[in-house]
Amino acid sequence: MTEQYVLGLQEIDETQVAVVGGKGAQLGGLSRIDGIRVPGGFCVTTGAFRRVMAEVPSIDELLDRLSRSDPDDRETIRTLSARIRRVIEETAVPDDLAAAITGALAELGEDAACAVRSSATAEDLPTASFAGQQDTYLNVVGSEAILRHVIRCWASLFTERAVIYRQRNGIDHRTVHMAVVVQRMVLPDASGILFTADPVTGNRKVATVDAGFGLGEALVSGLVNPDVYKVRDDEIVARTIAAKQRAVHALPAGGTREVTVDSHRQEQPALTDAQVVRLVRLGRRIEAHFGSPQDIEWCLADDGFQIVQSRPITTLFPVPESGDQENHVYVSVGHGQMMTDPMKPLGHSMWRLTAMVPMHEAGGRLFVDVTRRLAAPTSRAGLLDVLGKGDPLIRDALETVLDRDGFVPTIPDTGPGGPPAGGPPAPLETDPAVVTRLIERSETSVAALERDIRTKTGPALFDFLMEAFEEHKRVLSDPLSIQAIMAGMEATWWLNDKLLEWLGEKNAADTLTLSAPGNVTSEMGLALLDVADVIRPHPELVTFLQGVEDDGFLDGLAKLPGGTEARDAIQAYLDRYGMRCVGEIDITRPRWSERPTTLVPVILDNVRNFEPGAAELRFEQGRRKAQEKEQDVLSRLRALPDGELKADEAKRMIDRVRTFIGYREYPKYGIISRYFVYKRALLAEAERLVRAGVLPEAEDVFHLTFQEFHDAVRSNRVDERLVRQRKEAFRSYHALTPPRVLTSEGDALTGAYRRDDVPAGALVGLPVSAGTVEGRARVVLDMADADLEAGDILVTAFTDPSWSPLFVGISGLVTEVGGLMTHGAVIAREYGLPAVVGVDQATRLIRDGQRIRVHGTDGYVEILP
């Protein structure tokens, strides 16, 4: 059967991306929707492109060189991509292919003016729009000109911007092919873009229409400001009519030109209100057909709309499935857990199975539906208070939603809302034995899990795990554990509030919690200093570690002088803390025990930046500072009216903080300890599936939910297509920024600080650890890439407990995500690091190496000249 090189749009649907590219497939799909008019035309298929490329001399060698080039080496990419375009443009179109194209043109009319448009196979996809990466040519007249522009479209697959886009998105140049769409040219009175969801807020119920006179090129190129309409439920809710001084029109002989719009028309709307509403209804029909919000290019000619393109809006954060038509308000779990990266399906499904509240997944992230708690006045006040203490931006975002008339209906209080956070501490004795007892309970539970899981395999393992998850939740919800956590937090809030009121001192508790005992996360950071002490006396070990790339390096270490002790020290550290890693709430993330090379740069930094005995010295210095602060605070309080009473109250609260605040970190350690036990058992099961030929590789199960993994073990079958789709979706989720608050209408809210006490130009955040420090900013996005000198200030997106080993070597901390009681804040206070968290876009606005000043008491960061 001979390959078809040309297909009419009516012969195409949206499943044929491989044949006609993303744009062609979408246009084919559009042309099949009842009531949607698409300009007539055809596609030159990817088969034609592949055939021509096979005849291009030296293309393989050039593509090899391009694939090997660094995406940041613009000069090499510019040179190579220009050579590839040139050799393609110099290649003749085979006679039979040229005849097929001119034959299809004859059906449009020999001298019909056409738009010739690139349509790549990696374009207009749900996960990557590739908008503007290839070329479009308007008003091309005559078969010779059209053939020439088809070749130019093929060559445009290798524009510099398209090449860099593919390399940065991990797409192999050889896997992308180019089709070309040729359509009859529409000569419109007006044209523009319709977004069926608000591209700024994400609201799926608000459509946005941009409109101007003439061809849409005037808007796309930024030549004019468009009229902008916002439409909700067939009603225009906002409009801006721009002065449209220029337009782009088609020329009779081909091509386009800019023209000046008559002065009396410039401020007239390009569309009537009725036309805007009619256009949005067409958009809703298109959106329903494709099943997702669309970015649609349209033309208006003779009062009829024609659609010339529709692609998914890939920047919108997905909305959790609710199963009803009610309004819902969701709060991000990741912002509370210090992990805003996407999670793989096994990761988020297991977190949901072990969590204390129901959670919903969207975009690889988890959210809690707080609608009912916001609806009742008492629970609303409690929720806003607790969330606001942790992260003021979440509170602000929720209040923004509450300000919208009727979005969250008020319902009567159905029961007690519980004591407001920050009220009287729970009636729990200030006794270190309480913490000792809780830790023993947790350790006993984990030991029983490790013992009992050893004999479980196959479906029986999954049945066992479902029971283990209930024990997991029982340990988490232990009332005594919750009381101990709250006791430390409430005492901290009490001290900060009262010492500000009585002494005028902000965040006094920050110093009072330095080197608090029993904090497993801060101990983890200091313990790595002890590991460095074992390695430091042996230069050969340091040199060996500097060249380490393989996770099996511990065996090689033992062969060097002093290496056995070094190996034993690292192994002991991994035995205690090896279940941890960055993003540890996602069970699929590699643990330190699985990838110990992650710790090597931190160990080397500690060897370089610290003297022997630094761990003990640091802890003792912090403890002494806290003691001195306590004596200072108490003596100043005694000098006040009712001073003895105030001092006694403060002393009780200081003792309470130091007894319980360290335990704040333990439950998470217990959770992650259990997670590592689960993971090892599940990976052993995955390896059995690999040996049985059910899976190509064990980690493919990370792209299945827990239930799907269970089903695979029972049936010995895995849907490989589903795994591929999940991998692709997971890659796309990295491009999405999760909001702190999300509504069922799609509004993505990040909140704002309402403050006027910050210098102009400073970056505002939440003060979580007092003090002011200046230093060099080190912007670190991956802990394994850290290269820190003494005095550096760490700037990163978020810090979960696994980042704590870096904290011992820095002088300050800035993060994009965080709250007063999140792990990074607690450890920063224990180590005495000035810290500001919740600084929006800190890793983009602060450049690596810049000098900055962190105001940890007042909550802002200055970028210094």
JSON list of C-alpha atoms in Angstrom, two decimals, residues 18 89 450 566 605 631 825:
[
{"chain": "A", "resi": 18, "resn": "ALA", "atom": "CA", "xyz": [1.86, 10.94, 14.44]},
{"chain": "A", "resi": 89, "resn": "GLU", "atom": "CA", "xyz": [15.63, 24.30, 2.16]},
{"chain": "A", "resi": 450, "resn": "GLU", "atom": "CA", "xyz": [9.98, -4.85, 60.42]},
{"chain": "A", "resi": 566, "resn": "ALA", "atom": "CA", "xyz": [35.09, 6.01, 57.85]},
{"chain": "A", "resi": 605, "resn": "ASP", "atom": "CA", "xyz": [31.71, 20.59, 53.03]},
{"chain": "A", "resi": 631, "resn": "GLN", "atom": "CA", "xyz": [18.28, 34.39, 82.70]},
{"chain": "A", "resi": 825, "resn": "ALA", "atom": "CA", "xyz": [11.82, 26.79, 60.77]}
]
